[in-house]
PDB file of C-alpha atoms in Angstrom:
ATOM      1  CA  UNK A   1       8.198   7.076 -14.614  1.00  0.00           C
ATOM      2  CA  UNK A   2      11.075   6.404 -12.085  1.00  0.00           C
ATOM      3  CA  UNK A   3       8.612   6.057  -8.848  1.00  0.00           C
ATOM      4  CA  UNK A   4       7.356   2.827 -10.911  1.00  0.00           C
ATOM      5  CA  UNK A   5      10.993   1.239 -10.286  1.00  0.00           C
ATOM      6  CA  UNK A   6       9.259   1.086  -6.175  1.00  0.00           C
ATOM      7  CA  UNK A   7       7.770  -2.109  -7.561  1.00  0.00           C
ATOM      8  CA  UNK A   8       7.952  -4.400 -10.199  1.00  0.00           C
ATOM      9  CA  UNK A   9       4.438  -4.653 -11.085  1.00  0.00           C
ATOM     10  CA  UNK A  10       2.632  -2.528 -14.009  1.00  0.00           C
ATOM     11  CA  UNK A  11      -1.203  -2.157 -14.678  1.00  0.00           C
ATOM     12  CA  UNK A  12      -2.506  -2.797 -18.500  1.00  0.00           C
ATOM     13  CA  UNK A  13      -4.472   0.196 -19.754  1.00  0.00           C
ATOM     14  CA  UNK A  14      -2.905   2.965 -17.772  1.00  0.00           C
ATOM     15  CA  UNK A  15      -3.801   6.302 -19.239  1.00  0.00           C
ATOM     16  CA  UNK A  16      -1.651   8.874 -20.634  1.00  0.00           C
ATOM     17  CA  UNK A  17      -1.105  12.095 -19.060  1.00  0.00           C
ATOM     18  CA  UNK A  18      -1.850  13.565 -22.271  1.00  0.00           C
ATOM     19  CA  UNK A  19      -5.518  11.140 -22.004  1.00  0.00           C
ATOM     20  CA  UNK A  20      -5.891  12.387 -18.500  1.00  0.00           C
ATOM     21  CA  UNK A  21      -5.459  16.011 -19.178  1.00  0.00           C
ATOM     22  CA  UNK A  22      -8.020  16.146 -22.138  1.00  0.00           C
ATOM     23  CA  UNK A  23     -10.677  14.053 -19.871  1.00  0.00           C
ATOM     24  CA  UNK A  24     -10.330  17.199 -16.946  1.00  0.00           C
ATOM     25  CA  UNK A  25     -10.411  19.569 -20.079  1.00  0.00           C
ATOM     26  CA  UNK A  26     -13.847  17.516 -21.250  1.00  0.00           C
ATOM     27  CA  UNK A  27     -15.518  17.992 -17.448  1.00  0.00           C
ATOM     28  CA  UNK A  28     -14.444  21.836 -17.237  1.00  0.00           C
ATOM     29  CA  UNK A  29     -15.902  22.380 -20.503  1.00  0.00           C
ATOM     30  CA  UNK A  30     -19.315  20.999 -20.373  1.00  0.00           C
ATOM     31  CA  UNK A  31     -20.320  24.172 -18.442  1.00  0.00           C
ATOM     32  CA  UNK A  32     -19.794  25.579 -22.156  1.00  0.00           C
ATOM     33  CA  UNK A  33     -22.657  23.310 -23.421  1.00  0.00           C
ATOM     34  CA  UNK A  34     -26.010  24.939 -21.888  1.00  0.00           C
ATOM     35  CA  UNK A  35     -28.080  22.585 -24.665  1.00  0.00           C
ATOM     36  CA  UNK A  36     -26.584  19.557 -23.516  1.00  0.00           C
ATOM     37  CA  UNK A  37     -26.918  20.381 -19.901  1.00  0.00           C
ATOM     38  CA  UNK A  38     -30.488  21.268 -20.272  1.00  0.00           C
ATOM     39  CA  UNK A  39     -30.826  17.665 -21.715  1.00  0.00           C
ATOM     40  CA  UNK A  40     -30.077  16.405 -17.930  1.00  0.00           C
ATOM     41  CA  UNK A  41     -32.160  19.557 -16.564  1.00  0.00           C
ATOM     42  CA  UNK A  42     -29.144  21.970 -15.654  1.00  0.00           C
ATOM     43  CA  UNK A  43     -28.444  25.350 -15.976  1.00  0.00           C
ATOM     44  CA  UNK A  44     -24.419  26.467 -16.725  1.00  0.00           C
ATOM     45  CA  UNK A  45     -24.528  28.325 -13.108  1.00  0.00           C
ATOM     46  CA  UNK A  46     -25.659  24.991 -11.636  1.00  0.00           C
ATOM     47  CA  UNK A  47     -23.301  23.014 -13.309  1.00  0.00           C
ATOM     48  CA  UNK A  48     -20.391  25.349 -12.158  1.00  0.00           C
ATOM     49  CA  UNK A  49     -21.271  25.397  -8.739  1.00  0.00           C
ATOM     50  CA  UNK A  50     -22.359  21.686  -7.668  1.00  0.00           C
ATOM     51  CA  UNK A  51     -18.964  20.212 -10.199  1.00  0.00           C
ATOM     52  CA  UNK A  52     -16.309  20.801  -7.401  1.00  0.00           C
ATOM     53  CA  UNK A  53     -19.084  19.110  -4.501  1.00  0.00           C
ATOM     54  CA  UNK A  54     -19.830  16.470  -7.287  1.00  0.00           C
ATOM     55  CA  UNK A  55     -16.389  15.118  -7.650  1.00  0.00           C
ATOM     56  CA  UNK A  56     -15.728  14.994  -4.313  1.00  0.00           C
ATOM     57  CA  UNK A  57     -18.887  12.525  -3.833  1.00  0.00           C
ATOM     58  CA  UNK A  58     -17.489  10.430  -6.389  1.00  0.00           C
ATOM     59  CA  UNK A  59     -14.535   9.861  -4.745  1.00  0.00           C
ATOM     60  CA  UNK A  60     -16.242   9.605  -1.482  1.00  0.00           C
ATOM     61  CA  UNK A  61     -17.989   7.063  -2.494  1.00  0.00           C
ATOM     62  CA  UNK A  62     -15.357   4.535  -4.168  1.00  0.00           C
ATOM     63  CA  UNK A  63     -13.117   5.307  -1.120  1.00  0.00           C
ATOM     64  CA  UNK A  64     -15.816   4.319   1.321  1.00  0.00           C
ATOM     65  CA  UNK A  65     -16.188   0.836  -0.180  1.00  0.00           C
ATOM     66  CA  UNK A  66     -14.023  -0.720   2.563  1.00  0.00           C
ATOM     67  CA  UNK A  67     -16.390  -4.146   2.776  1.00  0.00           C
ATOM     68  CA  UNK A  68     -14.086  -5.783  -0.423  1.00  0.00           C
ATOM     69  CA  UNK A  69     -10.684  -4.789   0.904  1.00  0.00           C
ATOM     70  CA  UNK A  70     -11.417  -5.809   4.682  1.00  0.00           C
ATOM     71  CA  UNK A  71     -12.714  -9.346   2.672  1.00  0.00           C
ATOM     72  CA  UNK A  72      -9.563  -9.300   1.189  1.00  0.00           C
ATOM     73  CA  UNK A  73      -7.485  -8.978   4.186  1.00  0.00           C
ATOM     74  CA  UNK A  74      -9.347 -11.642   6.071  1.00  0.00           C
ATOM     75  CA  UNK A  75      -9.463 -14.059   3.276  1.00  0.00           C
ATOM     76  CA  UNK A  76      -5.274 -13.853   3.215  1.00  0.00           C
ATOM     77  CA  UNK A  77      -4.791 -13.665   6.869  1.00  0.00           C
ATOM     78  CA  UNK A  78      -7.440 -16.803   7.358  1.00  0.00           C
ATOM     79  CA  UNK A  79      -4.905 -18.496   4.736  1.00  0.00           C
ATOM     80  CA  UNK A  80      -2.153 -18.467   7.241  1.00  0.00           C
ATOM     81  CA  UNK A  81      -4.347 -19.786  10.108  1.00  0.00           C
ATOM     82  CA  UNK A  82      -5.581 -22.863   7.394  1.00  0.00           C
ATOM     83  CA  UNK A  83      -2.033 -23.253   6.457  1.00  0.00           C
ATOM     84  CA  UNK A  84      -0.711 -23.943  10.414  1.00  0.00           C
ATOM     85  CA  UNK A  85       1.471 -20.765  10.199  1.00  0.00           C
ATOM     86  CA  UNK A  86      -0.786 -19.127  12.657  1.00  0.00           C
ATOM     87  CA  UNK A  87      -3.349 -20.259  15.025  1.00  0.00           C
ATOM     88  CA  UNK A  88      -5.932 -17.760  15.316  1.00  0.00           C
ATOM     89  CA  UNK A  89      -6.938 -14.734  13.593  1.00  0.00           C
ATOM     90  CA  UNK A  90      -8.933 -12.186  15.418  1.00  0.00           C
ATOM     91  CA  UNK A  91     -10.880  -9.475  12.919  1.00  0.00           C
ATOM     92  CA  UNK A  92     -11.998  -5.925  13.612  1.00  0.00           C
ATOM     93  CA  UNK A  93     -16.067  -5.544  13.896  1.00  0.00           C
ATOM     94  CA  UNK A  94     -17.123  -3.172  11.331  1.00  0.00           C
ATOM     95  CA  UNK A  95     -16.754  -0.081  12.568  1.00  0.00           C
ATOM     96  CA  UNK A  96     -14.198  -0.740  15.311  1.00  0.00           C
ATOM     97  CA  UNK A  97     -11.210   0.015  12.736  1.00  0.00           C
ATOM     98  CA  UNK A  98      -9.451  -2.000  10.207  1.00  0.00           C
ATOM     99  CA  UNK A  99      -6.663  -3.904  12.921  1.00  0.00           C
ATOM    100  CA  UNK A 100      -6.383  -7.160  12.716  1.00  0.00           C
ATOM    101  CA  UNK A 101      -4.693  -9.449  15.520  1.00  0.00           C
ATOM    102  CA  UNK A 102      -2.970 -12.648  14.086  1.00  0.00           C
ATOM    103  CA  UNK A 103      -1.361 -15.011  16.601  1.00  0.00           C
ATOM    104  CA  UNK A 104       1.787 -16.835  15.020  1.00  0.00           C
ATOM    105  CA  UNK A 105       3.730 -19.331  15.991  1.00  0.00           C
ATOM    106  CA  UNK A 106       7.079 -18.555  17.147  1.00  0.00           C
ATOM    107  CA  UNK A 107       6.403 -14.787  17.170  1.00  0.00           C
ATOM    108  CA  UNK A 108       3.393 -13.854  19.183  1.00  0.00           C
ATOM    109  CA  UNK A 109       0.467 -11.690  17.867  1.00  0.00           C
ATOM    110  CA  UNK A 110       1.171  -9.584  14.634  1.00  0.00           C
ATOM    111  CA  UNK A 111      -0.960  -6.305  14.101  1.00  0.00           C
ATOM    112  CA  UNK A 112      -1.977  -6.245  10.396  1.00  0.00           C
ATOM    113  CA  UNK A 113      -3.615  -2.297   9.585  1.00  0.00           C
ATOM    114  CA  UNK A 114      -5.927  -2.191   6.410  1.00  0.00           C
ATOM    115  CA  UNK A 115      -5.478   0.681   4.774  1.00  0.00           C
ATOM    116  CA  UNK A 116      -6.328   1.768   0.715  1.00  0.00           C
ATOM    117  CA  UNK A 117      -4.491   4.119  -1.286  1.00  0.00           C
ATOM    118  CA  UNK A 118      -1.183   5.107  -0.211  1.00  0.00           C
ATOM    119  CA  UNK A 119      -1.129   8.332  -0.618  1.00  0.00           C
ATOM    120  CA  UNK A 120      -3.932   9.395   1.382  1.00  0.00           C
ATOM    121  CA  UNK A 121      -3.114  10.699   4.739  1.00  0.00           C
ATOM    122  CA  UNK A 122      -6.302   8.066   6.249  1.00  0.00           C
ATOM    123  CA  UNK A 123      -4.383   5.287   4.855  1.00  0.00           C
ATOM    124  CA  UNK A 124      -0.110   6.573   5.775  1.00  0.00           C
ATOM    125  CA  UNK A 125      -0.656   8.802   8.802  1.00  0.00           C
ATOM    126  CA  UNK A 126      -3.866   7.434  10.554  1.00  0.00           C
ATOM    127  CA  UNK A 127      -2.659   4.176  12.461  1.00  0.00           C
ATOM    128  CA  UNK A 128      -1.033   3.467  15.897  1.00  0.00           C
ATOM    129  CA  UNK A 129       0.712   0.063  16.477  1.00  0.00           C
ATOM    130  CA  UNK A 130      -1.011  -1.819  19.179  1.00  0.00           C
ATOM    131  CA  UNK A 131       0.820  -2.597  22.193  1.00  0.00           C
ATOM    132  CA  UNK A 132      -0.097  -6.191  22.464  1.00  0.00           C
ATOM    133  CA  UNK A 133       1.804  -6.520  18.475  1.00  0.00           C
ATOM    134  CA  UNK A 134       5.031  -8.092  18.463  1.00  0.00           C
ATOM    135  CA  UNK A 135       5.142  -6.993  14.978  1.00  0.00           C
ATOM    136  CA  UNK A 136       2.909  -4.629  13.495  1.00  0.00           C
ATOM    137  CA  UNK A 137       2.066  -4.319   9.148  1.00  0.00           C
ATOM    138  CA  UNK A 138       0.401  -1.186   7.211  1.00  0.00           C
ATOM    139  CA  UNK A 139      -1.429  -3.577   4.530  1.00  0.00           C
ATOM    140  CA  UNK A 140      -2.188  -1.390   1.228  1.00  0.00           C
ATOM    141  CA  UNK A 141      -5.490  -2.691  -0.094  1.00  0.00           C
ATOM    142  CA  UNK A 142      -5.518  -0.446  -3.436  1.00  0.00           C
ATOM    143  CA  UNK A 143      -7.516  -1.562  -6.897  1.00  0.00           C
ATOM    144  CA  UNK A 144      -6.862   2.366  -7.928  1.00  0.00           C
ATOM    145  CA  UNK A 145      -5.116   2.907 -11.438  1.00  0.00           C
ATOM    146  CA  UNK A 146      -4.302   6.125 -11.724  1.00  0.00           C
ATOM    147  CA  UNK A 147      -0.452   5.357 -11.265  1.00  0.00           C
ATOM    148  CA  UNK A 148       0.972   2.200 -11.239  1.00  0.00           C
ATOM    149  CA  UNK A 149       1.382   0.573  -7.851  1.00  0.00           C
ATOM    150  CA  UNK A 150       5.165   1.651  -7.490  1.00  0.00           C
ATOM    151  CA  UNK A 151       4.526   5.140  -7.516  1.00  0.00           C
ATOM    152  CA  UNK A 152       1.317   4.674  -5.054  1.00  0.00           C
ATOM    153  CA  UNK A 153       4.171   3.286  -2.948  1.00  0.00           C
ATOM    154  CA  UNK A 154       6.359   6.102  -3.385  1.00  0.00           C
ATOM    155  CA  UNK A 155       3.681   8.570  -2.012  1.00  0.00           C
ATOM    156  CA  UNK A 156       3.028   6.258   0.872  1.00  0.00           C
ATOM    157  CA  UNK A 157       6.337   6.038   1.962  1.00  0.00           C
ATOM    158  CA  UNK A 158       6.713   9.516   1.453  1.00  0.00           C
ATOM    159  CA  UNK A 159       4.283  10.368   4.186  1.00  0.00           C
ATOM    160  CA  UNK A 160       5.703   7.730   6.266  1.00  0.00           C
ATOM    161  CA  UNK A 161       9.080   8.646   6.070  1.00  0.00           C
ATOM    162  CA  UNK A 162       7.481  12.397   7.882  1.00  0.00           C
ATOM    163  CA  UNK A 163       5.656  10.039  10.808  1.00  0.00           C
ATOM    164  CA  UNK A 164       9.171   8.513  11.234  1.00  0.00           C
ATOM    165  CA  UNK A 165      11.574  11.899  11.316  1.00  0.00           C
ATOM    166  CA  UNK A 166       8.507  13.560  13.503  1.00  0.00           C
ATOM    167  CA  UNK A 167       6.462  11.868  15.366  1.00  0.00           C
ATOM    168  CA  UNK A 168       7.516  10.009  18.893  1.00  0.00           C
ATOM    169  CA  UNK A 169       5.127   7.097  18.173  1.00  0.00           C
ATOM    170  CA  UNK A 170       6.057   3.234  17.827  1.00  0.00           C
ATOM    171  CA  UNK A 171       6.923   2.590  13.984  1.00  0.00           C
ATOM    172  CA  UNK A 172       5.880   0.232  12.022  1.00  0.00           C
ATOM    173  CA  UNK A 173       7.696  -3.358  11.075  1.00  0.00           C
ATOM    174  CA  UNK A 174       6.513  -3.186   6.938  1.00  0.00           C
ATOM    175  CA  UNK A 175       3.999  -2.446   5.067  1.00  0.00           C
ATOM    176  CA  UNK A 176       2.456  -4.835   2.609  1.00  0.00           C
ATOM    177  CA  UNK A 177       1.284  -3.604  -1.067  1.00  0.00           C
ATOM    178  CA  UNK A 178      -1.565  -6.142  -2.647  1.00  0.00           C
ATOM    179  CA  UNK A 179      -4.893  -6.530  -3.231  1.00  0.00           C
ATOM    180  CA  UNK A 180      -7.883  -8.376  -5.420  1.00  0.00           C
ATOM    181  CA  UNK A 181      -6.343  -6.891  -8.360  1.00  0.00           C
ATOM    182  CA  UNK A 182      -2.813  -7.968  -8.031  1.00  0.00           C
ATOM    183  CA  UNK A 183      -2.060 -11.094 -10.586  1.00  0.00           C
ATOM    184  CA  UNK A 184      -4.775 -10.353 -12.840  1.00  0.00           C
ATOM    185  CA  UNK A 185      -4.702  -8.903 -16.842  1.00  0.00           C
ATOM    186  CA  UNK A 186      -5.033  -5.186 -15.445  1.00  0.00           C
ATOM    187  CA  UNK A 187      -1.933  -5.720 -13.092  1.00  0.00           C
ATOM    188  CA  UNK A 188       0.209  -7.875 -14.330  1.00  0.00           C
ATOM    189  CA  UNK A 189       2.820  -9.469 -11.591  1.00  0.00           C
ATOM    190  CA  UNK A 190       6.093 -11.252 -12.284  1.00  0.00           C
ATOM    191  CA  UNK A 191       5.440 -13.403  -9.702  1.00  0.00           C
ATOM    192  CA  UNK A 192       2.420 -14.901 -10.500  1.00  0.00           C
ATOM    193  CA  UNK A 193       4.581 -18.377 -11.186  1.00  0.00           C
ATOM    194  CA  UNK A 194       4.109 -18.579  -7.180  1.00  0.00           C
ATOM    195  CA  UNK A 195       0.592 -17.956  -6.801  1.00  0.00           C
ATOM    196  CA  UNK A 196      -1.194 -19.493  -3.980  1.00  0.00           C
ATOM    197  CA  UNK A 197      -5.249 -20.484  -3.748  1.00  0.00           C
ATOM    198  CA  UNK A 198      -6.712 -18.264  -1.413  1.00  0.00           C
ATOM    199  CA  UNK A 199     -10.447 -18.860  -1.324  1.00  0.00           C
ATOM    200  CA  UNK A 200     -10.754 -19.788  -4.513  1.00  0.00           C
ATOM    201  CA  UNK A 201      -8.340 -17.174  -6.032  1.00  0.00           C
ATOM    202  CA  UNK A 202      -5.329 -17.496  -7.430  1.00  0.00           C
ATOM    203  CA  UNK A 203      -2.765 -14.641  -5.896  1.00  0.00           C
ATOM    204  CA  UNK A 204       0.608 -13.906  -6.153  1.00  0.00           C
ATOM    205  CA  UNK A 205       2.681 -13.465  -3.571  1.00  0.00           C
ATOM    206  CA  UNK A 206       2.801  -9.430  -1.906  1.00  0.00           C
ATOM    207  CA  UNK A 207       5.019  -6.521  -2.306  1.00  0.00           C
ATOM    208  CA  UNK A 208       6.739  -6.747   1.050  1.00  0.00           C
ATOM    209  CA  UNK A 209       8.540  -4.021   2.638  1.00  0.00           C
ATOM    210  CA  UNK A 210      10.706  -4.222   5.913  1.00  0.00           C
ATOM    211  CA  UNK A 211      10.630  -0.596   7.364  1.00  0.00           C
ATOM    212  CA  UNK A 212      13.557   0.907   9.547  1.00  0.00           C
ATOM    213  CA  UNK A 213      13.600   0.679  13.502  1.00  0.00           C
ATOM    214  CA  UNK A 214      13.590   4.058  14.995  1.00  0.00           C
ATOM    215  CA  UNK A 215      16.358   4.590  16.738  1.00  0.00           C
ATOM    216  CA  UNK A 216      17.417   7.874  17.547  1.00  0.00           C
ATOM    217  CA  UNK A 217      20.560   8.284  16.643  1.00  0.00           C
ATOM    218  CA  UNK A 218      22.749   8.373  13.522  1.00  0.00           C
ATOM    219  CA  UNK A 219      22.205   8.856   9.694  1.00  0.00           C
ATOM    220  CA  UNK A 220      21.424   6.465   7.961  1.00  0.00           C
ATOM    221  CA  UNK A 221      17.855   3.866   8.475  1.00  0.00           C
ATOM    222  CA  UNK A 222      18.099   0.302   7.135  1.00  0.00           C
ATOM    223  CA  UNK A 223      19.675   2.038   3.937  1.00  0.00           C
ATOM    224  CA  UNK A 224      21.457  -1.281   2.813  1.00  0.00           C
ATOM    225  CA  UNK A 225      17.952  -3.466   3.696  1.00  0.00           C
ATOM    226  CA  UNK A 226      19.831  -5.355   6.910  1.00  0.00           C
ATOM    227  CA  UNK A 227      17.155  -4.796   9.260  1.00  0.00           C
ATOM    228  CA  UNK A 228      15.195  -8.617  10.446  1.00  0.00           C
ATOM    229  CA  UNK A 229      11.848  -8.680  10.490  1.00  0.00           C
ATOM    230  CA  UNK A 230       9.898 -12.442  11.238  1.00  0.00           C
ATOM    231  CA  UNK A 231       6.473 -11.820   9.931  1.00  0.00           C
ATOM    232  CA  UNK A 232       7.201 -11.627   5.846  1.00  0.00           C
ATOM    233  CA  UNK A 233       9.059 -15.437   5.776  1.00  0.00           C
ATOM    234  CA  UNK A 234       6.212 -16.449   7.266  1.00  0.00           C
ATOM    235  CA  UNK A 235       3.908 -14.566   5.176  1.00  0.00           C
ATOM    236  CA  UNK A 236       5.652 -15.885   1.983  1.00  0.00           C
ATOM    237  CA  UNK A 237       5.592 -19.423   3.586  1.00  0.00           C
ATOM    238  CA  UNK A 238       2.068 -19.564   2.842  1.00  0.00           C
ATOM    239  CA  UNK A 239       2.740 -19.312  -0.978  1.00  0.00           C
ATOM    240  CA  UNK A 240       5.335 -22.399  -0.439  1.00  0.00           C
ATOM    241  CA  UNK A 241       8.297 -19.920  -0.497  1.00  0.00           C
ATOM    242  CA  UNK A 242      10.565 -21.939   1.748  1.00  0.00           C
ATOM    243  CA  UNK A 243      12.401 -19.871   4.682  1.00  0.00           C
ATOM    244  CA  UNK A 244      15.886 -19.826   3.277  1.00  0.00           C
ATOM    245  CA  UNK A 245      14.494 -18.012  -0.053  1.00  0.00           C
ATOM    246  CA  UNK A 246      12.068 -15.728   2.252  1.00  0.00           C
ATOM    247  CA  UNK A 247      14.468 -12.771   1.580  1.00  0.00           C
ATOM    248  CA  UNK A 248      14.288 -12.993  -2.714  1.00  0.00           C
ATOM    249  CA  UNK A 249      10.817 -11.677  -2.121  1.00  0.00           C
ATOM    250  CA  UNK A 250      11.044  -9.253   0.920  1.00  0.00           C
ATOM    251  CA  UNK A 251      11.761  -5.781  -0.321  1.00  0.00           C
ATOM    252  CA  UNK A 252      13.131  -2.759   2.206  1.00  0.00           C
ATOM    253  CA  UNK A 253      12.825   1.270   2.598  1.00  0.00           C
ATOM    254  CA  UNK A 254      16.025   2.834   4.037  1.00  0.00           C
ATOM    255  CA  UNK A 255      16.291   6.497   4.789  1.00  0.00           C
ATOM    256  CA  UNK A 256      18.835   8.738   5.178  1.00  0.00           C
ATOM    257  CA  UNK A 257      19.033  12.311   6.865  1.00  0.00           C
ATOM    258  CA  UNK A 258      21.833  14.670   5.346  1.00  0.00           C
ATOM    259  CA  UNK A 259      23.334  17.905   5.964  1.00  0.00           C
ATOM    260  CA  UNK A 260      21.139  20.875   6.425  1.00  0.00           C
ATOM    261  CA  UNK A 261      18.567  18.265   7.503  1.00  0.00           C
ATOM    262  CA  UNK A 262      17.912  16.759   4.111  1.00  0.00           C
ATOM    263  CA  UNK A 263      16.232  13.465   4.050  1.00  0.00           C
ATOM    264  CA  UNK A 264      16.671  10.637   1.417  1.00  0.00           C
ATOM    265  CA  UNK A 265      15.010   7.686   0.641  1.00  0.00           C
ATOM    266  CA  UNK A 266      15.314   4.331  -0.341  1.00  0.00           C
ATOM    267  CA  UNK A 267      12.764   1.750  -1.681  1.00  0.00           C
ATOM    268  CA  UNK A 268      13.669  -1.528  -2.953  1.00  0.00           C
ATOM    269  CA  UNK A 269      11.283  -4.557  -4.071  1.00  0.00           C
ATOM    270  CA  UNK A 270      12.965  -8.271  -4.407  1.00  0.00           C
ATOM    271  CA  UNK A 271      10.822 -10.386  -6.503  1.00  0.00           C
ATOM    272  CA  UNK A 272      12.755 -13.712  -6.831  1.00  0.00           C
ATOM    273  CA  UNK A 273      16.403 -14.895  -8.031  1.00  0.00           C
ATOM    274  CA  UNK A 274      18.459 -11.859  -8.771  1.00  0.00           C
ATOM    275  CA  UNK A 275      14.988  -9.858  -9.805  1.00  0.00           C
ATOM    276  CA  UNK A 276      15.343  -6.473  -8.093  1.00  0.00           C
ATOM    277  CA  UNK A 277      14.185  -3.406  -8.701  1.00  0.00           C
ATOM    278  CA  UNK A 278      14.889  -0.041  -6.625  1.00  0.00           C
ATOM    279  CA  UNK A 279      13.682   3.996  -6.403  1.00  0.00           C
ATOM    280  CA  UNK A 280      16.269   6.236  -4.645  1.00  0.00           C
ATOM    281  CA  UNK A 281      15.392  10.025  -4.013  1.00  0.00           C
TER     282      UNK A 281
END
């Protein structure tokens, strides 16, 4: 699929469409099977009518297991503090949101925003950039492997690129793609050569992504990747990526707004020495 090209990772496993569509074919049909669903003491009309609310709990559910991603977060960001490339790291009580407040030297205090999935409007339209952030990160916690992670990027920036063409908020710097998963057999990275310890954990460096400024006038949004951003050399400094290589591994999104007030879109991931790999639309 050509949103995949939004990043150069890939997850092992992922189902067919062709899988996918005879699994939802499967659950639609068991209301067909009264003898089986008398086996888990259901009747076809109850089946029918608690499936939709059932699925919905499912998803609920996995989606409300934030403890493991907010761990995540905190176990990278405290890297950077161990490391000397920050000196303090201040994390959100549960409950009080998923902002964290890291104070860097050189730079000032960085706002890093946990999200999950990408394409849920929670995790690409739900954050504000705190005033007190010099530079502010969306950080895409997501173990999901429904697509792989370049098209989960896609439909993030999709819904970012309508906060940036309507919205009169303060933008964000980047946004970060990694989590848990990232590096291991079911999502295999290209640049696990530079993998870091992290608490224990081996983990590649992110999927970085320097977003446009938003600046009112004109065309054309950090098309050609030339906007400067601070935070991702010093995020990559932390897997011993030295500053003048910072940019091999610090991808961009450019946009574009046509005639007839069409809007285009650029997403490009940098990986190492001439590794590159780009979705246009």
């Amino acid at each position: 699929m050509e949103t995949d090209n939004a990043a150069p990772c890939r997850h092992a496993g992922v189902p067919p469409e062709a899988v996918v569509d005879a699994v939802v074919r499967l659950i639609q049909d068991l209301g067909g099977h009264p003898a089986l669903l008398m086996q888990h003491g259901l009747t076809q009309q109850e089946f029918s009518a608690a499936l939709p609310t059932a699925i919905e709990q499912i998803r609920g559910r996995k989606s409300a297991k934030n403890s493991p991603r907010r761990d995540f977060v905190a176990t990278m960001l405290q890297g950077l503090v161990d490391r000397g490339i920050a000196t303090a790291l201040e994390i959100p009580k549960q409950g009080d949101g998923t902002v964290y407040r890291l104070t860097v030297k050189g730079l000032g205090d960085v706002a890093v925003i946990q999200k999950g999935a990408p394409d849920g409007t929670h995790s690409s339209v739900n954050w504000k950039v705190p005033e007190w952030a010099q530079e502010a990160y969306l950080w895409w916690v997501n173990d999901g492997m429904t697509r792989n992670p370049g098209s989960d990027v896609v439909k993030g920036v999709g819904r970012l690129r309508k906060v940036f063409f309507s919205e009169p908020r303060k933008m964000l710097d980047g946004v970060i793609f990694q989590s848990g998963l990232c590096g291991t057999a079911s999502r295999r990275c290209p640049k696990s050569q530079y993998a870091a310890d992290f608490d224990g954990q081996a983990v590649p460096p992110p999927c970085i992504y320097v977003m446009p400024d938003d600046s009112p006038n004109g065309s054309s949004w950090n098309w050609d990747g030339a906007t400067q951003r601070r935070f991702p050399e010093l995020l990559l400094g932390a897997f011993g990526v030295p500053a003048e290589k910072a940019a091999l591994f610090t991808g961009h999104v450019g946009f574009q707004a046509g005639e007839r007030k069409t809007k285009r879109t650029v997403i490009t991931s940098r990986f190492g020495p001439a590794q590159v790999t780009t979705f246009r639309s």
